[in-house]
Every structure is written in structure tokens, then in C-alpha cells.
Coordinates of C-alpha atoms and ligand atoms in Angstrom, one line a residue:
M6 CA 83.2 -53.3 72.5
L7 CA 79.7 -54.4 73.1
R8 CA 79.1 -56.7 75.8
I9 CA 75.8 -58.7 76.2
T10 CA 74.5 -61.1 78.9
N11 CA 74.9 -64.8 77.7
T12 CA 72.3 -66.9 79.1
H13 CA 74.3 -69.9 78.1
T14 CA 77.2 -68.7 80.6
G15 CA 75.2 -66.5 82.8
K16 CA 77.8 -63.8 82.2
K17 CA 78.2 -60.4 80.5
E18 CA 80.6 -61.3 77.6
P19 CA 82.2 -59.3 74.8
F20 CA 80.3 -59.8 71.6
I21 CA 82.3 -61.3 68.9
P22 CA 80.4 -62.2 65.7
L23 CA 81.4 -65.3 63.8
E24 CA 82.1 -63.2 60.7
E25 CA 83.5 -59.8 61.2
G26 CA 81.3 -56.9 60.8
K27 CA 78.1 -59.4 60.5
V28 CA 75.5 -60.4 62.9
R29 CA 73.2 -63.3 62.3
M30 CA 70.2 -63.5 64.9
Y31 CA 67.2 -65.2 65.2
V32 CA 64.2 -64.2 67.3
C33 CA 61.4 -66.6 68.3
G34 CA 58.2 -64.9 67.1
P35 CA 54.5 -65.3 68.1
T36 CA 52.4 -68.1 67.9
V37 CA 49.6 -66.7 65.7
Y38 CA 46.4 -67.4 67.8
G39 CA 45.5 -63.9 68.8
L40 CA 46.4 -60.4 69.2
I41 CA 49.7 -59.8 70.7
H42 CA 49.9 -58.5 74.3
L43 CA 52.4 -56.3 75.9
G44 CA 54.2 -59.2 77.1
N45 CA 54.8 -60.3 73.5
A46 CA 55.6 -56.7 72.4
R47 CA 58.4 -56.7 75.0
P48 CA 60.8 -59.1 73.1
A49 CA 59.5 -57.6 70.0
V50 CA 60.4 -53.9 70.8
V51 CA 63.6 -54.9 72.8
F52 CA 65.1 -57.0 70.0
D53 CA 64.1 -54.4 67.3
A54 CA 66.0 -51.8 69.1
F55 CA 68.9 -54.1 69.6
R56 CA 69.2 -54.6 66.0
R57 CA 69.0 -51.0 65.2
Y58 CA 71.7 -50.6 67.7
L59 CA 74.0 -53.2 66.0
E60 CA 73.3 -51.6 62.6
Y61 CA 74.3 -48.1 64.1
R62 CA 77.5 -49.6 65.3
G63 CA 78.2 -50.8 61.6
F64 CA 77.3 -54.3 61.6
K65 CA 75.3 -55.6 58.7
V66 CA 72.3 -57.7 60.6
T67 CA 70.4 -60.6 59.2
M68 CA 67.4 -61.0 61.5
V69 CA 65.0 -63.8 61.4
Q70 CA 61.8 -63.8 63.5
N71 CA 59.3 -66.6 62.6
F72 CA 55.9 -67.1 62.8
T73 CA 54.6 -70.3 64.6
D74 CA 51.3 -71.1 62.5
I75 CA 50.6 -74.6 63.2
D76 CA 50.1 -75.4 67.1
D77 CA 47.6 -76.7 69.7
K78 CA 46.4 -73.4 70.5
I79 CA 45.8 -72.4 66.9
I80 CA 43.9 -75.6 66.2
N81 CA 41.6 -75.2 69.1
A82 CA 41.0 -71.6 68.6
A83 CA 40.3 -72.2 64.8
N84 CA 38.0 -75.0 65.8
A85 CA 36.1 -72.9 68.2
V86 CA 35.2 -70.2 65.7
G87 CA 34.7 -72.8 62.9
V88 CA 37.4 -71.9 60.4
D89 CA 40.4 -73.8 58.8
Y90 CA 43.5 -73.4 60.9
K91 CA 45.4 -72.0 58.1
R92 CA 42.7 -69.2 57.7
Y93 CA 43.0 -68.5 61.3
A94 CA 46.7 -68.2 61.5
D95 CA 46.6 -66.0 58.4
R96 CA 44.3 -63.8 59.9
F97 CA 46.5 -63.2 63.2
I98 CA 49.6 -62.9 60.8
A99 CA 47.9 -60.0 59.2
E100 CA 46.9 -58.7 62.5
Y101 CA 50.5 -58.9 63.8
W102 CA 51.5 -56.6 61.1
V103 CA 49.2 -54.1 61.9
D104 CA 50.5 -54.2 65.6
A105 CA 54.1 -54.1 64.3
H106 CA 53.4 -50.9 62.5
L107 CA 51.7 -49.5 65.5
L108 CA 54.7 -50.5 67.7
G109 CA 57.4 -49.0 65.1
L110 CA 58.8 -52.6 64.6
R111 CA 61.0 -52.8 61.5
A112 CA 60.4 -55.9 59.5
A113 CA 63.2 -58.7 60.1
N114 CA 65.0 -59.7 56.8
F115 CA 63.0 -63.1 57.1
H116 CA 59.7 -63.9 58.7
P117 CA 59.4 -67.7 58.1
R118 CA 56.2 -69.7 58.8
T119 CA 56.4 -73.1 60.1
T120 CA 54.2 -74.8 57.6
D121 CA 56.7 -73.5 54.9
Y122 CA 59.4 -75.5 56.5
L123 CA 58.0 -79.0 56.5
P124 CA 60.7 -80.7 54.2
E125 CA 63.6 -79.2 56.2
I126 CA 61.8 -80.2 59.5
I127 CA 61.4 -83.7 58.1
D128 CA 64.9 -84.0 56.8
I129 CA 66.4 -82.9 60.3
I130 CA 64.4 -85.4 62.1
Q131 CA 65.4 -88.2 59.6
R132 CA 68.9 -87.4 60.3
L133 CA 68.6 -87.1 64.1
I134 CA 67.0 -90.9 64.1
V135 CA 69.9 -92.0 61.9
K136 CA 72.3 -90.6 64.3
G137 CA 70.6 -92.4 67.1
H138 CA 69.3 -89.1 68.7
A139 CA 65.8 -89.6 68.2
Y140 CA 63.2 -92.5 67.8
V141 CA 60.0 -93.5 66.4
A142 CA 57.2 -94.6 68.8
D143 CA 53.9 -95.5 67.3
G144 CA 53.8 -92.5 64.5
D145 CA 55.4 -90.0 67.1
V146 CA 59.0 -89.4 67.0
Y147 CA 61.1 -88.3 70.2
F148 CA 64.4 -86.6 70.8
S149 CA 66.4 -88.9 73.1
V150 CA 67.5 -86.5 76.0
K151 CA 70.1 -89.3 77.3
S152 CA 71.9 -89.1 74.0
F153 CA 72.8 -85.8 74.5
P154 CA 75.1 -85.4 77.6
R155 CA 74.9 -81.6 77.8
Y156 CA 71.2 -81.3 78.0
G157 CA 70.5 -78.7 80.5
E158 CA 73.5 -76.7 79.9
L159 CA 71.5 -73.7 78.7
S160 CA 69.0 -73.4 81.5
N161 CA 71.6 -74.7 84.0
R162 CA 69.5 -77.5 85.2
K163 CA 70.4 -80.9 86.5
I164 CA 68.7 -84.0 84.8
E165 CA 67.7 -85.1 88.4
E166 CA 66.0 -81.6 88.9
M167 CA 64.1 -81.8 85.6
L168 CA 62.9 -85.4 86.2
S169 CA 61.3 -84.4 89.4
G170 CA 59.3 -81.8 87.8
A171 CA 58.4 -83.9 84.7
R172 CA 55.0 -84.7 83.9
V173 CA 54.6 -87.9 81.7
D174 CA 51.3 -88.1 79.7
P175 CA 50.1 -91.8 79.6
S176 CA 49.1 -91.3 75.8
E177 CA 52.8 -90.7 75.1
N178 CA 55.4 -93.5 74.4
K179 CA 58.5 -91.8 75.5
R180 CA 61.5 -94.0 76.7
F181 CA 62.5 -91.3 79.0
P182 CA 60.6 -88.6 80.7
L183 CA 62.6 -86.0 79.4
D184 CA 62.2 -86.9 75.8
F185 CA 60.4 -84.5 73.9
A186 CA 58.4 -84.8 70.7
L187 CA 59.9 -83.7 67.4
W188 CA 56.9 -85.0 65.3
K189 CA 53.5 -85.7 66.5
A190 CA 51.3 -88.4 64.8
A191 CA 48.0 -87.2 63.3
K192 CA 44.9 -87.1 65.6
P193 CA 41.6 -87.3 63.8
G194 CA 40.2 -83.9 62.6
E195 CA 43.8 -82.0 62.9
P196 CA 45.9 -80.8 60.1
S197 CA 48.8 -83.1 59.0
W198 CA 51.4 -83.7 56.5
E199 CA 53.1 -86.9 55.0
S200 CA 56.2 -88.1 56.7
P201 CA 58.3 -91.4 56.4
W202 CA 56.5 -92.0 60.2
G203 CA 53.1 -91.6 58.7
N204 CA 50.9 -88.5 58.8
G205 CA 51.4 -85.8 61.5
R206 CA 52.6 -82.6 62.5
P207 CA 56.1 -81.1 63.7
G208 CA 56.6 -80.4 67.6
W209 CA 57.3 -76.8 68.5
H210 CA 60.9 -76.8 69.3
I211 CA 62.3 -78.6 66.2
E212 CA 60.5 -75.8 63.8
C213 CA 62.9 -73.0 65.2
S214 CA 65.9 -75.2 64.7
A215 CA 64.8 -75.8 61.1
M216 CA 64.2 -72.2 60.3
S217 CA 67.0 -70.7 62.0
M218 CA 69.5 -73.2 60.4
S219 CA 68.0 -72.9 57.0
L220 CA 68.0 -69.2 57.0
L221 CA 71.2 -68.5 59.1
G222 CA 73.3 -71.5 58.7
E223 CA 74.3 -74.4 61.4
S224 CA 76.3 -71.9 63.7
F225 CA 74.8 -68.3 64.2
D226 CA 75.5 -65.4 66.5
I227 CA 72.6 -64.6 68.4
H228 CA 69.4 -66.4 69.7
A229 CA 66.9 -64.4 71.4
G230 CA 63.5 -64.3 73.1
G231 CA 61.7 -64.0 76.4
N232 CA 63.2 -65.6 79.4
D233 CA 60.1 -68.1 79.7
L234 CA 61.7 -69.7 76.6
V235 CA 64.8 -70.7 77.9
F236 CA 63.4 -74.1 79.3
P237 CA 62.2 -76.1 77.7
H238 CA 62.0 -74.4 74.2
H239 CA 65.6 -73.2 73.8
E240 CA 67.2 -75.9 75.7
N241 CA 65.5 -78.3 73.3
E242 CA 66.4 -76.3 70.2
K243 CA 70.0 -76.1 71.2
A244 CA 69.9 -80.0 72.2
Q245 CA 68.5 -81.3 68.9
S246 CA 70.6 -78.8 66.6
E247 CA 74.0 -79.3 68.2
A248 CA 73.3 -83.1 68.4
L249 CA 72.5 -82.9 64.6
T250 CA 75.4 -80.9 63.5
G251 CA 78.1 -81.5 66.2
K252 CA 78.7 -77.6 66.1
P253 CA 77.6 -74.9 68.5
F254 CA 74.2 -73.6 67.5
A255 CA 73.7 -70.2 68.9
R256 CA 76.7 -68.5 70.3
Y257 CA 74.9 -66.0 72.3
W258 CA 71.5 -66.5 74.0
M259 CA 69.7 -63.4 74.9
H260 CA 66.4 -63.5 77.1
N261 CA 64.4 -60.6 78.1
G262 CA 62.5 -60.6 81.5
M263 CA 58.8 -60.9 81.8
L264 CA 56.2 -58.3 82.2
R265 CA 54.5 -58.9 85.3
F266 CA 50.8 -58.5 86.5
S267 CA 50.9 -58.6 90.2
G268 CA 47.8 -58.8 92.2
E269 CA 44.2 -59.3 91.2
K270 CA 43.3 -55.6 91.4
M271 CA 46.0 -54.6 89.1
A272 CA 45.2 -57.5 86.6
K273 CA 41.7 -56.1 86.4
S274 CA 42.8 -52.4 86.1
V275 CA 45.3 -53.3 83.4
G276 CA 43.0 -55.6 81.5
N277 CA 42.4 -53.1 78.9
I278 CA 46.2 -52.1 78.2
F279 CA 47.1 -55.8 78.3
N280 CA 46.6 -55.8 74.5
A281 CA 49.5 -54.3 72.7
R282 CA 47.3 -52.6 70.2
E283 CA 45.1 -50.9 72.6
A284 CA 48.1 -49.7 74.7
V285 CA 49.5 -47.9 71.6
M286 CA 46.0 -46.5 70.7
R287 CA 45.7 -45.0 74.3
F288 CA 49.1 -44.0 75.1
G289 CA 50.8 -43.7 71.7
R290 CA 53.7 -45.7 70.3
D291 CA 56.6 -43.8 71.9
A292 CA 55.0 -44.2 75.4
V293 CA 54.9 -47.8 74.8
R294 CA 58.3 -48.0 73.6
L295 CA 59.8 -45.8 76.3
F296 CA 57.7 -48.0 78.8
L297 CA 59.3 -51.2 77.6
L298 CA 62.9 -49.6 77.1
S299 CA 63.1 -47.6 80.3
K300 CA 63.8 -50.9 82.3
H301 CA 67.0 -53.1 81.6
Y302 CA 65.8 -55.8 79.1
T303 CA 66.9 -58.6 81.6
S304 CA 64.7 -57.1 84.4
P305 CA 61.1 -57.8 84.9
I306 CA 58.7 -54.9 84.3
D307 CA 55.4 -54.4 86.4
L308 CA 52.8 -53.2 84.2
S309 CA 50.9 -50.3 85.6
E310 CA 48.7 -47.9 84.1
E311 CA 50.6 -45.2 86.1
F312 CA 54.0 -46.0 84.6
L313 CA 52.5 -45.8 81.1
Q314 CA 50.7 -42.5 81.9
D315 CA 54.2 -41.2 83.0
S316 CA 55.7 -42.4 79.8
R317 CA 53.0 -40.8 77.7
K318 CA 53.6 -37.5 79.5
A319 CA 57.4 -37.8 78.9
A320 CA 56.8 -38.5 75.2
R321 CA 54.6 -35.6 74.9
R322 CA 57.3 -33.4 76.6
V323 CA 59.8 -34.5 74.0
R324 CA 57.6 -34.1 71.1
D325 CA 56.7 -30.4 72.4
T326 CA 60.2 -29.4 72.5
L327 CA 61.1 -31.0 69.1
K328 CA 58.0 -29.0 67.6
R329 CA 59.2 -25.9 69.3
A330 CA 62.7 -26.4 67.8
Q331 CA 61.0 -27.0 64.2
N332 CA 59.1 -23.9 64.6
A333 CA 62.2 -21.9 65.2
G334 CA 63.8 -23.3 62.1
I335 CA 66.3 -25.2 64.0
A336 CA 65.6 -28.7 62.4
E337 CA 67.1 -27.4 58.8
K338 CA 70.4 -26.4 60.3
F339 CA 73.5 -28.4 59.8
V340 CA 75.7 -29.8 62.7
K341 CA 79.2 -30.3 62.9
A342 CA 80.4 -33.1 65.1
D343 CA 82.2 -31.0 67.5
P344 CA 83.7 -32.2 70.9
W345 CA 80.5 -31.9 72.8
V346 CA 78.6 -33.9 70.1
M347 CA 81.1 -36.6 70.1
E348 CA 81.1 -36.6 74.0
V349 CA 77.6 -37.2 74.1
E350 CA 77.5 -39.7 71.2
S351 CA 80.1 -41.9 73.2
R352 CA 78.1 -41.8 76.5
F353 CA 75.0 -43.1 74.4
E354 CA 77.5 -45.9 73.0
E355 CA 78.9 -46.7 76.5
A356 CA 75.4 -47.0 77.7
L357 CA 74.3 -49.5 75.1
D358 CA 77.6 -51.3 74.7
D359 CA 77.1 -52.2 78.3
D360 CA 74.5 -55.2 77.7
F361 CA 72.3 -52.8 76.0
N362 CA 71.6 -50.5 78.9
T363 CA 68.5 -48.5 77.4
P364 CA 67.4 -47.0 80.7
V365 CA 70.8 -45.1 80.5
A366 CA 70.3 -44.1 76.9
V367 CA 66.9 -43.1 77.3
S368 CA 67.8 -40.7 80.2
L369 CA 70.3 -39.3 78.1
I370 CA 67.6 -38.4 75.4
F371 CA 65.7 -36.7 78.3
E372 CA 68.9 -34.8 79.4
L373 CA 69.3 -33.5 75.7
V374 CA 65.8 -32.6 75.8
N375 CA 66.4 -30.3 78.8
I376 CA 69.3 -28.9 76.8
L377 CA 67.3 -28.3 73.8
N378 CA 64.8 -26.3 75.9
T379 CA 67.4 -24.3 77.5
A380 CA 69.0 -23.3 74.2
L381 CA 65.9 -22.3 72.7
D382 CA 65.0 -20.0 75.5
N383 CA 68.3 -18.5 75.4
N384 CA 68.2 -18.3 71.4
D385 CA 71.5 -20.6 71.3
E386 CA 70.7 -21.9 67.8
E387 CA 74.1 -23.7 67.5
R388 CA 73.4 -25.6 70.6
A389 CA 69.8 -26.2 69.9
A390 CA 70.7 -27.6 66.5
R391 CA 73.1 -30.0 67.8
A392 CA 70.8 -31.2 70.7
Y393 CA 68.0 -31.7 68.2
D394 CA 70.1 -33.6 65.7
L395 CA 71.3 -36.0 68.4
I396 CA 67.7 -36.6 69.5
V397 CA 66.0 -36.9 66.1
R398 CA 68.5 -38.3 63.8
R399 CA 71.1 -40.1 65.9
F400 CA 69.6 -41.7 69.0
G401 CA 65.8 -41.6 68.4
P402 CA 66.1 -44.0 65.5
V403 CA 68.3 -46.3 67.5
L404 CA 65.6 -46.8 70.1
G405 CA 62.7 -46.3 67.5
L406 CA 61.5 -43.3 69.2
F407 CA 60.3 -39.7 68.1
D408 CA 59.9 -40.9 64.5
L409 CA 59.0 -37.5 63.1
Q410 CA 58.2 -38.9 59.5
E411 CA 55.4 -41.0 61.3
E412 CA 54.2 -37.8 63.2
E413 CA 54.1 -35.8 60.2
R414 CA 52.1 -38.4 58.4
K415 CA 49.7 -38.7 61.2
R416 CA 49.4 -34.9 61.3
A417 CA 48.6 -34.7 57.7
D418 CA 45.9 -37.4 58.2
E419 CA 44.3 -36.2 61.5
E420 CA 45.6 -33.2 63.1
N421 CA 45.7 -30.8 60.1
L422 CA 42.6 -29.3 60.7
F423 CA 42.9 -28.9 64.3
D424 CA 46.6 -27.1 63.8
S425 CA 45.1 -25.0 61.1
V426 CA 42.2 -23.8 63.4
M427 CA 44.6 -23.3 66.1
N428 CA 46.7 -21.0 63.7
V429 CA 44.0 -19.2 62.9
I430 CA 43.1 -18.6 66.8
L431 CA 46.9 -17.7 67.4
D432 CA 47.0 -15.1 64.4
T433 CA 43.9 -13.4 65.6
R434 CA 45.3 -13.3 69.2
N435 CA 48.6 -12.0 68.2
H436 CA 46.8 -9.3 65.9
L437 CA 44.8 -8.3 69.1
R438 CA 48.2 -8.1 71.1
K439 CA 49.8 -5.9 68.7
Q440 CA 46.6 -3.6 68.8
K441 CA 47.2 -3.7 72.6
Q442 CA 43.8 -5.3 73.1
Y443 CA 45.5 -7.5 75.9
E444 CA 42.1 -8.0 77.6
L445 CA 40.8 -9.7 74.7
A446 CA 44.0 -11.7 74.0
D447 CA 44.1 -12.8 77.6
Q448 CA 40.4 -14.1 77.5
I449 CA 41.3 -16.2 74.4
R450 CA 44.4 -17.7 76.3
D451 CA 42.1 -18.3 79.5
K452 CA 39.4 -19.9 77.6
L453 CA 41.8 -22.2 75.4
E454 CA 43.6 -23.1 78.7
K455 CA 40.1 -24.4 80.2
L456 CA 40.0 -26.6 77.2
G457 CA 43.4 -28.0 78.2
I458 CA 45.2 -26.0 75.4
K459 CA 48.0 -24.1 77.0
L460 CA 49.7 -21.1 75.2
M461 CA 53.1 -19.9 75.8
D462 CA 54.6 -16.7 74.4
T463 CA 58.3 -17.4 73.5
P464 CA 60.9 -15.7 71.6
Q465 CA 60.0 -17.9 68.6
G466 CA 56.5 -16.7 68.8
T467 CA 53.5 -18.3 70.5
Q468 CA 53.6 -22.0 71.1
F469 CA 50.6 -24.3 72.2
T470 CA 50.7 -27.5 74.1
L471 CA 47.8 -30.1 74.6
D472 CA 47.5 -30.5 78.4
A473 CA 45.3 -33.6 77.9
D474 CA 47.5 -35.8 80.1
G475 CA 45.6 -34.7 83.3
Ligands
ZN9 ZN1 61.5 -70.5 69.0

């Protein structure tokens, strides 16, 4: 039985979907005003993997992840470079897809954009006004927090606490400091849409309610995002949605911990890997995903170059072992689900059923890599084939790790020549060894080693590894 930490109750709870066998989930997506950084990549990778696990567990998952394509940040950034806000947002949606590919993120079932949901947003606001949960003030529309007594329930905050921290902008016409904007009256030079309250644009929170309820229904299973969104974004989404429908909005709220940048020195040194794209370019997809999945999703992660380097070395070790198994013909073998395979699978499932404990699942994969290496050393093909199958075909795809198809494609693109040249060198060296010209063969080995290419003579033939990790 899968259990997850529900922010709403603060407890680890059994996960029971509204409809048996089906999961409807909404993940708050990026505001598209720039390239995503590793902090944005964390929820994307974590909930991508979580969705894969739900599917592995047999659930039919409908996943929605939005693009916020209208927002102060987008308008300001677009103005700064002198382009229309829409062109600007389109550009960074396109960039997002580049990064999604680099990070190995599967597309959700729906990727709605805020500006495609204006009729739905306006309809919800209208109904909230009619029900007395919202009011119009000078072209703005605000949600009335006092009209929803359970406000604060999700983030576990008391109204008095929230009031003490509330800042009121004198230009706003709120009746109560915690009220929040559902609709903002148009300001000169800003993009705007027609509405019953005059031209304007939607507030941030209402868009997620409109997109999630339109695509998933008034009640759905999981609402997810970074824990910086719990308050006010998710608290507000919940209040306005439940005030509207009188039904529970999301049943489970899942939040990932933040990526931390502590200390100025570290901030400087991590400046260039902060960007998700650069991190993947420098360390590789598997390293970045390992880095993000090696800590429990609810915990914070400190961004460090060292941790990313270690992840890269670990990923390289796995790949070298998988390659060794492929060269030995292990990949083609068929594997029966014997008791050992079933035991390992149940350990994997136990870990991920326990609040999606990816650190334990990742360490299980490394354990299998060791088993695979030993089995290859001992020419134990049966065991090697079982371990290989579990890594590559069962567990890797759940965490989005060690995608060999991608590897093959990349190899075909880039590394083909290098591999061919290496094969020529290795063939020549083997030839020399057969002719007992060991001195020459050793010279080749030593010279390659100086270039960071290490040769290993194994029962399956000569292998090489690139020791570029320093
Ligand atoms: Zn949202």
C-alpha cells in the first residue's frame, strides 16, 4: 500500500484514489520568464518519477502541469527586451521543452497555458462573486478570506499569525488584508482581457484552480509542487476552489523540499550549475537526476558541485557496468521472475511505497550494479542477466535513469567515431598480445591511460573506461 505525506494533515497517509486504479494529479508548472534552474527542476524530476512509479504500480495516471504565461515577471522581462509578452512566453515555453528533454522528463497528459483559460477563469470569478466569496473593487476582484472559515488549514496557519505578516499595498482596495486578487484591473501598457469588471488579467492563484478543475474535475487526487508554494499559492487555490464547489479540492497535497544555496562562497561557485541546462550539459542527465533523487523529496538539498561530481562518477560507474554486460551478450538474455528477482522487486516497491523513498530505491540500484559486476567477473550469466534486467528494464525507467535508448542515440550521434577508433586500437593491441609482443601492447595501454582511458582485460575481452571524472 502506497503511503504519502499529505501536507494537508501533516501525516503520512495511505494513498487511496477517488476512482479505483486511476490517479488524477496536478503539478504547478513554471512561470515562463527565463530558463529553469535546478530548484525548478527538482519538482519536475521528483513528480515525473512519482508519476512513473504510479504507472509501474498499475495506476492509470492523468497528469496536468501548467505554464504560467502571464505574470508581472513575464511582462517586465518582455518589456526589458522590447518584445510582446506572448512572444516572450512562447520563447521560454520552447526553451522549457529543450530542458525537459535534457532532464528526461516525460510530457504530462496536459500542459495548459493560463492565457488559454480566460473564459474558465472569468466564469469561476463570476460564480465566486455570486456566492459572496469575492467582491469587485474598482476593476479588481478580490477573494474574501473571511468568507471561508477554513482558510489557513493547508499551511496550518492561524489568521492572526498571517495578519501580523501581511503587507497591504495602499493602491489596493482590499476589505481585509489577507484578501487576495482574483482579477487585476488593466494598467496602461499591460496586456489585458475583457471581463464583466472591465479589462484586466487574472491573478496567479485562480489560474491553477481553473486549469486543474477544467482538466481533472472539481475534486482530484494529488496536487503537487515545491513547498514554497504551500502559502499563499496553494492555500489560496484550495480556499477559492472549495468555496466555489463546496467539495474537497485536492485530496493529497505533496510538496518537495527546497534546493538550498547556503553561503556566499557557495553561491558563487554554484553560479554556473544553477541553470538546469548547464548542469545537464556538464554532469549528464543521470547525474542530475541522481542528485535530485538521492535525497527524500520532502527534505531540502544543499546544492554543491562536489555532490554533483559524485553523482556523475556514480552514473558513469553504472553505465560502464551496463556496457560491460552488453558486450558480454547479457542484454539479450530472457529472465524468469525467480524468487530472488521477486524479493528484490518487493524491496524496491517497499521503499517507494513508503512515501516515495527514492534514496533507498537508488541505493538498491547501486547494490544491483555491484551484483552485476561480480556476476560478470564470475561468468555467472544467469545472475548477471537478472541484475541487468532489473536495473535497465524495471527500476531505471521508474526513476528515469539509465535510459539506454537515449544513450544509443547519443552514441550514434557523437561517440561513434571515438568508439570506432578505440576498437581499432584495441584490436591492434589484442593482435600484438596474441603475437606475444607484450611490451608494445603494454605501451599502448600506458599511453592510453595517460590520456584518461583505462583498459581492463576481462574474461569478456578488453574493456575501456574514460576516466574523465578526475
Ligand atoms: Zn499553481
